[in-house]
Amino acid sequence: MKCYFVDAFAEKVFEGNPAAVCILEKWPSDNLMQLIAKENNLSETAFAVKTGEKYHLRWFTPGGEIDLCGHATLATAFVLANFYTKEAKQWIFQTLSGDLTVLKKGELFEMDFPSRMPAKIDISNNIINALGVTPVVAYLARDLMLVLEDENNVLQATPSFTALKEIEDGVGVILTAKSNQFDFVSRAFFPKLNVNEDPVCGSAHCQLIPYWSEKLNKTEMVARHLSERGGTLYCKLDGERVRISGYAVLYSVAELQLGADY
């Protein structure tokens, strides 16, 4: 089985968020896909099988399958564009979050994702204790989103991953703040999925974009992820959808040696 390793939301290797991508003719077992994701030990490994004019796309973290992933979707489109469908400029993926379209615009890949405006919730002591700083306000959609006072608080945050894992609300925990250089910044943590910090989380922007669009009174924004690797996302609110664009670069191509048992 061929596996491509791609840095998404990156303009050069060792930036952005690495994802593994396998383009297949038929589905392996769920157990095998999960074992591969654990072995790769990246935040996401994507598996895609062509079905008619579309591709059925699934994402696995080391801790299990997930319903939506931005950077691995971008990485999958990048692999298709460079190795499988070189003349194509659009790909439609069938996923647990419905059909997702990716357009190639020059060297940028633009993803069309659902908008998930988060709902305001109370800030619990568990949140404060896990984070080590008191958020200005807390919101919840798929993930728990915590707005901090400024971008330095986001950059310097040292949350307890064990404590974050015990918070009942949300799959992941997103920290965000308004930025001086960009429109907004963020970091994302998914200890419940055995990913302590996601280097760049595209799906988190499904709720970040509508929130900051309302706060900043603008529909087009540039966001920066403040993980150690870092990554830039070009964002647009489009009604009930969000458009998230980024660059990607190839790091490696591997042949998985699975043996006769698989």
PDB file of C-alpha atoms in Angstrom:
ATOM      1  CA  MET A   1       0.000   0.000   0.000  1.00  0.00           C
ATOM      2  CA  LYS A   2       1.415   3.383  -1.026  1.00  0.00           C
ATOM      3  CA  CYS A   3       1.306   6.150   1.570  1.00  0.00           C
ATOM      4  CA  TYR A   4       2.048   9.825   0.923  1.00  0.00           C
ATOM      5  CA  PHE A   5       3.198  12.153   3.682  1.00  0.00           C
ATOM      6  CA  VAL A   6       2.201  15.767   3.083  1.00  0.00           C
ATOM      7  CA  ASP A   7       2.695  18.940   5.108  1.00  0.00           C
ATOM      8  CA  ALA A   8      -0.604  20.812   4.820  1.00  0.00           C
ATOM      9  CA  PHE A   9      -1.038  24.540   5.414  1.00  0.00           C
ATOM     10  CA  ALA A  10       2.685  24.781   4.720  1.00  0.00           C
ATOM     11  CA  GLU A  11       4.844  26.506   2.141  1.00  0.00           C
ATOM     12  CA  LYS A  12       7.895  24.343   2.881  1.00  0.00           C
ATOM     13  CA  VAL A  13       8.553  21.039   4.617  1.00  0.00           C
ATOM     14  CA  PHE A  14       8.575  20.896   8.415  1.00  0.00           C
ATOM     15  CA  GLU A  15       5.848  23.553   8.613  1.00  0.00           C
ATOM     16  CA  GLY A  16       2.089  23.179   8.810  1.00  0.00           C
ATOM     17  CA  ASN A  17       0.405  19.927   9.747  1.00  0.00           C
ATOM     18  CA  PRO A  18       1.707  16.580   8.466  1.00  0.00           C
ATOM     19  CA  ALA A  19      -0.875  14.098   7.209  1.00  0.00           C
ATOM     20  CA  ALA A  20      -0.579  10.637   5.721  1.00  0.00           C
ATOM     21  CA  VAL A  21      -2.705   9.846   2.663  1.00  0.00           C
ATOM     22  CA  CYS A  22      -3.559   6.468   1.112  1.00  0.00           C
ATOM     23  CA  ILE A  23      -5.460   6.398  -2.205  1.00  0.00           C
ATOM     24  CA  LEU A  24      -6.983   2.916  -2.549  1.00  0.00           C
ATOM     25  CA  GLU A  25      -8.942   0.843  -5.046  1.00  0.00           C
ATOM     26  CA  LYS A  26     -11.015  -0.790  -2.302  1.00  0.00           C
ATOM     27  CA  TRP A  27     -11.447  -0.442   1.427  1.00  0.00           C
ATOM     28  CA  PRO A  28      -9.249  -2.370   3.862  1.00  0.00           C
ATOM     29  CA  SER A  29     -10.751  -3.269   7.210  1.00  0.00           C
ATOM     30  CA  ASP A  30     -11.444  -0.536   9.746  1.00  0.00           C
ATOM     31  CA  ASN A  31      -9.044  -2.302  12.085  1.00  0.00           C
ATOM     32  CA  LEU A  32      -6.205  -2.108   9.566  1.00  0.00           C
ATOM     33  CA  MET A  33      -6.835   1.585   8.895  1.00  0.00           C
ATOM     34  CA  GLN A  34      -6.758   2.233  12.612  1.00  0.00           C
ATOM     35  CA  LEU A  35      -3.517   0.268  13.011  1.00  0.00           C
ATOM     36  CA  ILE A  36      -1.925   2.270  10.185  1.00  0.00           C
ATOM     37  CA  ALA A  37      -3.017   5.529  11.819  1.00  0.00           C
ATOM     38  CA  LYS A  38      -1.492   4.416  15.114  1.00  0.00           C
ATOM     39  CA  GLU A  39       1.724   3.363  13.395  1.00  0.00           C
ATOM     40  CA  ASN A  40       2.000   6.658  11.506  1.00  0.00           C
ATOM     41  CA  ASN A  41       1.364   8.468  14.794  1.00  0.00           C
ATOM     42  CA  LEU A  42       0.271  11.661  13.032  1.00  0.00           C
ATOM     43  CA  SER A  43      -2.832  13.618  13.978  1.00  0.00           C
ATOM     44  CA  GLU A  44      -4.568  12.216  10.874  1.00  0.00           C
ATOM     45  CA  THR A  45      -4.171   9.481   8.302  1.00  0.00           C
ATOM     46  CA  ALA A  46      -6.600   9.814   5.382  1.00  0.00           C
ATOM     47  CA  PHE A  47      -7.933   6.952   3.244  1.00  0.00           C
ATOM     48  CA  ALA A  48      -9.761   7.586  -0.029  1.00  0.00           C
ATOM     49  CA  VAL A  49     -11.499   5.280  -2.528  1.00  0.00           C
ATOM     50  CA  LYS A  50     -12.945   6.551  -5.813  1.00  0.00           C
ATOM     51  CA  THR A  51     -16.717   6.068  -6.172  1.00  0.00           C
ATOM     52  CA  GLY A  52     -17.914   7.273  -9.559  1.00  0.00           C
ATOM     53  CA  GLU A  53     -16.891  10.903 -10.004  1.00  0.00           C
ATOM     54  CA  LYS A  54     -16.300  11.382  -6.277  1.00  0.00           C
ATOM     55  CA  TYR A  55     -13.914  10.033  -3.672  1.00  0.00           C
ATOM     56  CA  HIS A  56     -15.097   8.475  -0.431  1.00  0.00           C
ATOM     57  CA  LEU A  57     -12.784   9.951   2.213  1.00  0.00           C
ATOM     58  CA  ARG A  58     -12.233   8.822   5.811  1.00  0.00           C
ATOM     59  CA  TRP A  59      -9.904  10.207   8.482  1.00  0.00           C
ATOM     60  CA  PHE A  60      -8.322   8.269  11.340  1.00  0.00           C
ATOM     61  CA  THR A  61      -6.485   9.714  14.327  1.00  0.00           C
ATOM     62  CA  PRO A  62      -4.315   7.456  16.517  1.00  0.00           C
ATOM     63  CA  GLY A  63      -7.330   7.346  18.856  1.00  0.00           C
ATOM     64  CA  GLY A  64     -10.089   6.632  16.345  1.00  0.00           C
ATOM     65  CA  GLU A  65     -12.015   7.789  13.291  1.00  0.00           C
ATOM     66  CA  ILE A  66     -13.177  11.413  13.205  1.00  0.00           C
ATOM     67  CA  ASP A  67     -16.041  13.133  11.389  1.00  0.00           C
ATOM     68  CA  LEU A  68     -14.158  16.074   9.868  1.00  0.00           C
ATOM     69  CA  CYS A  69     -10.541  17.007   9.185  1.00  0.00           C
ATOM     70  CA  GLY A  70      -9.239  19.976   7.248  1.00  0.00           C
ATOM     71  CA  HIS A  71      -5.529  19.424   6.808  1.00  0.00           C
ATOM     72  CA  ALA A  72      -5.845  15.777   5.747  1.00  0.00           C
ATOM     73  CA  THR A  73      -8.530  16.763   3.211  1.00  0.00           C
ATOM     74  CA  LEU A  74      -6.178  19.388   1.790  1.00  0.00           C
ATOM     75  CA  ALA A  75      -3.389  16.793   1.767  1.00  0.00           C
ATOM     76  CA  THR A  76      -5.594  14.273  -0.065  1.00  0.00           C
ATOM     77  CA  ALA A  77      -6.462  16.830  -2.763  1.00  0.00           C
ATOM     78  CA  PHE A  78      -2.759  17.635  -3.074  1.00  0.00           C
ATOM     79  CA  VAL A  79      -1.894  13.948  -3.602  1.00  0.00           C
ATOM     80  CA  LEU A  80      -4.659  13.527  -6.196  1.00  0.00           C
ATOM     81  CA  ALA A  81      -3.537  16.688  -8.004  1.00  0.00           C
ATOM     82  CA  ASN A  82       0.085  15.595  -8.173  1.00  0.00           C
ATOM     83  CA  PHE A  83      -0.122  11.815  -8.620  1.00  0.00           C
ATOM     84  CA  TYR A  84      -3.572  10.635  -9.761  1.00  0.00           C
ATOM     85  CA  THR A  85      -5.703  13.304 -11.489  1.00  0.00           C
ATOM     86  CA  LYS A  86      -3.151  15.864 -12.630  1.00  0.00           C
ATOM     87  CA  GLU A  87      -5.536  17.703 -14.982  1.00  0.00           C
ATOM     88  CA  ALA A  88      -8.317  18.108 -12.416  1.00  0.00           C
ATOM     89  CA  LYS A  89      -9.026  21.370 -10.616  1.00  0.00           C
ATOM     90  CA  GLN A  90     -11.857  20.122  -8.402  1.00  0.00           C
ATOM     91  CA  TRP A  91     -12.462  17.091  -6.198  1.00  0.00           C
ATOM     92  CA  ILE A  92     -15.625  16.111  -4.339  1.00  0.00           C
ATOM     93  CA  PHE A  93     -15.216  13.968  -1.239  1.00  0.00           C
ATOM     94  CA  GLN A  94     -17.995  11.942   0.358  1.00  0.00           C
ATOM     95  CA  THR A  95     -17.441  12.072   4.118  1.00  0.00           C
ATOM     96  CA  LEU A  96     -19.145  11.721   7.488  1.00  0.00           C
ATOM     97  CA  SER A  97     -19.736  15.489   7.247  1.00  0.00           C
ATOM     98  CA  GLY A  98     -21.411  15.295   3.840  1.00  0.00           C
ATOM     99  CA  ASP A  99     -19.921  16.155   0.466  1.00  0.00           C
ATOM    100  CA  LEU A 100     -16.820  18.371   0.708  1.00  0.00           C
ATOM    101  CA  THR A 101     -15.450  20.140  -2.363  1.00  0.00           C
ATOM    102  CA  VAL A 102     -11.829  21.172  -2.850  1.00  0.00           C
ATOM    103  CA  LEU A 103     -10.799  23.554  -5.629  1.00  0.00           C
ATOM    104  CA  LYS A 104      -7.247  24.088  -6.873  1.00  0.00           C
ATOM    105  CA  LYS A 105      -6.610  27.799  -7.402  1.00  0.00           C
ATOM    106  CA  GLY A 106      -3.043  28.212  -8.556  1.00  0.00           C
ATOM    107  CA  GLU A 107      -0.983  26.587  -5.818  1.00  0.00           C
ATOM    108  CA  LEU A 108      -3.697  27.087  -3.199  1.00  0.00           C
ATOM    109  CA  PHE A 109      -6.252  24.412  -2.321  1.00  0.00           C
ATOM    110  CA  GLU A 110      -9.628  25.839  -1.252  1.00  0.00           C
ATOM    111  CA  MET A 111     -11.879  23.616   0.847  1.00  0.00           C
ATOM    112  CA  ASP A 112     -15.650  24.095   1.129  1.00  0.00           C
ATOM    113  CA  PHE A 113     -16.676  23.018   4.629  1.00  0.00           C
ATOM    114  CA  PRO A 114     -19.781  23.418   6.812  1.00  0.00           C
ATOM    115  CA  SER A 115     -20.002  26.499   9.029  1.00  0.00           C
ATOM    116  CA  ARG A 116     -20.499  25.616  12.698  1.00  0.00           C
ATOM    117  CA  MET A 117     -21.279  28.735  14.710  1.00  0.00           C
ATOM    118  CA  PRO A 118     -20.513  27.797  18.324  1.00  0.00           C
ATOM    119  CA  ALA A 119     -22.883  28.454  21.223  1.00  0.00           C
ATOM    120  CA  LYS A 120     -21.785  30.380  24.304  1.00  0.00           C
ATOM    121  CA  ILE A 121     -21.375  28.304  27.484  1.00  0.00           C
ATOM    122  CA  ASP A 122     -20.316  28.955  31.078  1.00  0.00           C
ATOM    123  CA  ILE A 123     -16.638  28.828  31.985  1.00  0.00           C
ATOM    124  CA  SER A 124     -16.189  26.050  34.522  1.00  0.00           C
ATOM    125  CA  ASN A 125     -13.435  25.754  37.104  1.00  0.00           C
ATOM    126  CA  ASN A 126     -12.325  22.596  35.298  1.00  0.00           C
ATOM    127  CA  ILE A 127     -11.664  24.657  32.175  1.00  0.00           C
ATOM    128  CA  ILE A 128      -9.700  27.294  34.089  1.00  0.00           C
ATOM    129  CA  ASN A 129      -7.662  24.699  35.973  1.00  0.00           C
ATOM    130  CA  ALA A 130      -6.871  22.723  32.804  1.00  0.00           C
ATOM    131  CA  LEU A 131      -5.887  25.807  30.859  1.00  0.00           C
ATOM    132  CA  GLY A 132      -3.906  27.642  33.533  1.00  0.00           C
ATOM    133  CA  VAL A 133      -5.467  30.954  32.456  1.00  0.00           C
ATOM    134  CA  THR A 134      -9.017  32.294  32.617  1.00  0.00           C
ATOM    135  CA  PRO A 135     -10.660  32.659  29.174  1.00  0.00           C
ATOM    136  CA  VAL A 136     -12.622  35.787  28.323  1.00  0.00           C
ATOM    137  CA  VAL A 137     -15.503  33.649  27.056  1.00  0.00           C
ATOM    138  CA  ALA A 138     -16.197  30.005  26.139  1.00  0.00           C
ATOM    139  CA  TYR A 139     -18.129  28.525  23.226  1.00  0.00           C
ATOM    140  CA  LEU A 140     -19.028  25.013  22.136  1.00  0.00           C
ATOM    141  CA  ALA A 141     -19.704  23.367  18.771  1.00  0.00           C
ATOM    142  CA  ARG A 142     -17.923  20.094  17.971  1.00  0.00           C
ATOM    143  CA  ASP A 143     -14.967  21.437  19.926  1.00  0.00           C
ATOM    144  CA  LEU A 144     -14.708  23.597  23.022  1.00  0.00           C
ATOM    145  CA  MET A 145     -13.549  27.050  21.894  1.00  0.00           C
ATOM    146  CA  LEU A 146     -11.938  29.382  24.442  1.00  0.00           C
ATOM    147  CA  VAL A 147     -11.337  33.022  23.578  1.00  0.00           C
ATOM    148  CA  LEU A 148      -8.300  34.468  25.362  1.00  0.00           C
ATOM    149  CA  GLU A 149      -7.435  38.087  26.084  1.00  0.00           C
ATOM    150  CA  ASP A 150      -4.658  38.394  23.499  1.00  0.00           C
ATOM    151  CA  GLU A 151      -2.548  36.362  21.098  1.00  0.00           C
ATOM    152  CA  ASN A 152       0.388  36.112  23.512  1.00  0.00           C
ATOM    153  CA  ASN A 153      -1.871  34.183  25.891  1.00  0.00           C
ATOM    154  CA  VAL A 154      -2.588  31.742  23.072  1.00  0.00           C
ATOM    155  CA  LEU A 155       1.095  31.414  22.155  1.00  0.00           C
ATOM    156  CA  GLN A 156       2.296  30.947  25.723  1.00  0.00           C
ATOM    157  CA  ALA A 157      -0.481  28.646  26.974  1.00  0.00           C
ATOM    158  CA  THR A 158       0.709  25.433  28.626  1.00  0.00           C
ATOM    159  CA  PRO A 159      -2.471  23.474  29.321  1.00  0.00           C
ATOM    160  CA  SER A 160      -2.556  20.196  31.197  1.00  0.00           C
ATOM    161  CA  PHE A 161      -3.349  17.550  28.595  1.00  0.00           C
ATOM    162  CA  THR A 162      -4.504  15.161  31.298  1.00  0.00           C
ATOM    163  CA  ALA A 163      -6.922  17.765  32.635  1.00  0.00           C
ATOM    164  CA  LEU A 164      -8.114  18.703  29.138  1.00  0.00           C
ATOM    165  CA  LYS A 165      -8.915  15.054  28.530  1.00  0.00           C
ATOM    166  CA  GLU A 166     -11.238  15.074  31.546  1.00  0.00           C
ATOM    167  CA  ILE A 167     -13.326  18.041  30.368  1.00  0.00           C
ATOM    168  CA  GLU A 168     -16.682  16.664  29.253  1.00  0.00           C
ATOM    169  CA  ASP A 169     -17.483  19.332  26.665  1.00  0.00           C
ATOM    170  CA  GLY A 170     -16.171  19.018  23.125  1.00  0.00           C
ATOM    171  CA  VAL A 171     -13.986  16.617  21.192  1.00  0.00           C
ATOM    172  CA  GLY A 172     -11.073  19.058  21.159  1.00  0.00           C
ATOM    173  CA  VAL A 173     -10.136  22.323  22.830  1.00  0.00           C
ATOM    174  CA  ILE A 174      -9.393  25.410  20.717  1.00  0.00           C
ATOM    175  CA  LEU A 175      -7.661  28.537  22.020  1.00  0.00           C
ATOM    176  CA  THR A 176      -8.089  31.706  19.996  1.00  0.00           C
ATOM    177  CA  ALA A 177      -7.592  35.468  20.128  1.00  0.00           C
ATOM    178  CA  LYS A 178      -7.613  38.509  17.884  1.00  0.00           C
ATOM    179  CA  SER A 179      -4.251  39.187  16.246  1.00  0.00           C
ATOM    180  CA  ASN A 180      -2.249  42.237  15.256  1.00  0.00           C
ATOM    181  CA  GLN A 181      -0.467  40.727  12.247  1.00  0.00           C
ATOM    182  CA  PHE A 182      -3.309  38.413  11.194  1.00  0.00           C
ATOM    183  CA  ASP A 183      -7.055  38.600  11.768  1.00  0.00           C
ATOM    184  CA  PHE A 184      -7.029  35.915  14.448  1.00  0.00           C
ATOM    185  CA  VAL A 185      -4.798  33.168  15.813  1.00  0.00           C
ATOM    186  CA  SER A 186      -5.467  29.778  17.353  1.00  0.00           C
ATOM    187  CA  ARG A 187      -4.098  26.563  18.782  1.00  0.00           C
ATOM    188  CA  ALA A 188      -5.925  23.219  19.028  1.00  0.00           C
ATOM    189  CA  PHE A 189      -5.631  20.297  21.441  1.00  0.00           C
ATOM    190  CA  PHE A 190      -7.146  16.816  21.067  1.00  0.00           C
ATOM    191  CA  PRO A 191      -5.901  14.655  23.954  1.00  0.00           C
ATOM    192  CA  LYS A 192      -9.158  12.653  23.836  1.00  0.00           C
ATOM    193  CA  LEU A 193      -7.995  11.411  20.414  1.00  0.00           C
ATOM    194  CA  ASN A 194      -4.408  10.826  21.598  1.00  0.00           C
ATOM    195  CA  VAL A 195      -3.263  14.009  19.828  1.00  0.00           C
ATOM    196  CA  ASN A 196      -2.111  16.419  22.507  1.00  0.00           C
ATOM    197  CA  GLU A 197      -1.645  19.383  20.155  1.00  0.00           C
ATOM    198  CA  ASP A 198      -2.704  19.456  16.515  1.00  0.00           C
ATOM    199  CA  PRO A 199      -0.046  21.413  14.568  1.00  0.00           C
ATOM    200  CA  VAL A 200      -2.683  23.133  12.376  1.00  0.00           C
ATOM    201  CA  CYS A 201      -6.379  22.291  12.698  1.00  0.00           C
ATOM    202  CA  GLY A 202      -8.421  23.089   9.603  1.00  0.00           C
ATOM    203  CA  SER A 203     -11.730  21.736  10.945  1.00  0.00           C
ATOM    204  CA  ALA A 204     -11.488  24.020  14.002  1.00  0.00           C
ATOM    205  CA  HIS A 205     -11.951  26.903  11.588  1.00  0.00           C
ATOM    206  CA  CYS A 206     -15.473  25.704  10.837  1.00  0.00           C
ATOM    207  CA  GLN A 207     -16.369  27.387  14.121  1.00  0.00           C
ATOM    208  CA  LEU A 208     -13.554  29.949  14.288  1.00  0.00           C
ATOM    209  CA  ILE A 209     -14.492  31.565  10.965  1.00  0.00           C
ATOM    210  CA  PRO A 210     -18.168  32.331  11.729  1.00  0.00           C
ATOM    211  CA  TYR A 211     -17.252  33.541  15.216  1.00  0.00           C
ATOM    212  CA  TRP A 212     -14.504  35.920  14.085  1.00  0.00           C
ATOM    213  CA  SER A 213     -16.463  37.004  11.023  1.00  0.00           C
ATOM    214  CA  GLU A 214     -19.170  38.292  13.345  1.00  0.00           C
ATOM    215  CA  LYS A 215     -16.728  39.878  15.791  1.00  0.00           C
ATOM    216  CA  LEU A 216     -14.547  41.525  13.136  1.00  0.00           C
ATOM    217  CA  ASN A 217     -17.434  42.351  10.768  1.00  0.00           C
ATOM    218  CA  LYS A 218     -15.672  40.869   7.751  1.00  0.00           C
ATOM    219  CA  THR A 219     -16.141  37.740   5.659  1.00  0.00           C
ATOM    220  CA  GLU A 220     -12.565  37.257   4.409  1.00  0.00           C
ATOM    221  CA  MET A 221      -9.776  36.763   6.934  1.00  0.00           C
ATOM    222  CA  VAL A 222      -6.249  35.441   7.272  1.00  0.00           C
ATOM    223  CA  ALA A 223      -5.613  33.204  10.282  1.00  0.00           C
ATOM    224  CA  ARG A 224      -2.423  31.876  11.813  1.00  0.00           C
ATOM    225  CA  HIS A 225      -2.009  28.738  13.859  1.00  0.00           C
ATOM    226  CA  LEU A 226       0.503  29.298  16.644  1.00  0.00           C
ATOM    227  CA  SER A 227       1.806  25.781  17.185  1.00  0.00           C
ATOM    228  CA  GLU A 228       5.557  25.180  17.060  1.00  0.00           C
ATOM    229  CA  ARG A 229       5.298  24.270  13.354  1.00  0.00           C
ATOM    230  CA  GLY A 230       2.837  27.058  12.534  1.00  0.00           C
ATOM    231  CA  GLY A 231       0.565  27.452   9.539  1.00  0.00           C
ATOM    232  CA  THR A 232      -1.436  30.071   7.663  1.00  0.00           C
ATOM    233  CA  LEU A 233      -5.067  29.649   6.607  1.00  0.00           C
ATOM    234  CA  TYR A 234      -6.981  31.890   4.203  1.00  0.00           C
ATOM    235  CA  CYS A 235     -10.568  32.007   5.407  1.00  0.00           C
ATOM    236  CA  LYS A 236     -13.930  33.088   4.023  1.00  0.00           C
ATOM    237  CA  LEU A 237     -17.466  32.892   5.402  1.00  0.00           C
ATOM    238  CA  ASP A 238     -19.869  31.986   2.600  1.00  0.00           C
ATOM    239  CA  GLY A 239     -23.386  31.749   4.039  1.00  0.00           C
ATOM    240  CA  GLU A 240     -23.791  28.373   5.723  1.00  0.00           C
ATOM    241  CA  ARG A 241     -20.374  27.284   4.491  1.00  0.00           C
ATOM    242  CA  VAL A 242     -16.787  28.270   5.159  1.00  0.00           C
ATOM    243  CA  ARG A 243     -13.947  28.271   2.650  1.00  0.00           C
ATOM    244  CA  ILE A 244     -10.517  27.403   4.009  1.00  0.00           C
ATOM    245  CA  SER A 245      -7.474  27.664   1.748  1.00  0.00           C
ATOM    246  CA  GLY A 246      -3.855  26.713   2.193  1.00  0.00           C
ATOM    247  CA  TYR A 247      -0.704  25.461   0.550  1.00  0.00           C
ATOM    248  CA  ALA A 248       0.786  21.977   0.836  1.00  0.00           C
ATOM    249  CA  VAL A 249       4.140  20.319   0.159  1.00  0.00           C
ATOM    250  CA  LEU A 250       5.188  16.682  -0.243  1.00  0.00           C
ATOM    251  CA  TYR A 251       7.518  15.294   2.408  1.00  0.00           C
ATOM    252  CA  SER A 252       7.739  11.597   1.549  1.00  0.00           C
ATOM    253  CA  VAL A 253       6.262   8.684  -0.398  1.00  0.00           C
ATOM    254  CA  ALA A 254       6.356   5.283   1.277  1.00  0.00           C
ATOM    255  CA  GLU A 255       5.362   1.721   0.485  1.00  0.00           C
ATOM    256  CA  LEU A 256       3.684   0.162   3.522  1.00  0.00           C
ATOM    257  CA  GLN A 257       4.944  -3.377   4.143  1.00  0.00           C
ATOM    258  CA  LEU A 258       1.803  -4.961   5.591  1.00  0.00           C
ATOM    259  CA  GLY A 259       2.602  -8.635   5.086  1.00  0.00           C
ATOM    260  CA  ALA A 260       0.353 -11.552   4.187  1.00  0.00           C
ATOM    261  CA  ASP A 261      -1.887 -11.140   7.242  1.00  0.00           C
ATOM    262  CA  TYR A 262      -3.288  -7.891   5.794  1.00  0.00           C
TER     263      TYR A 262
END
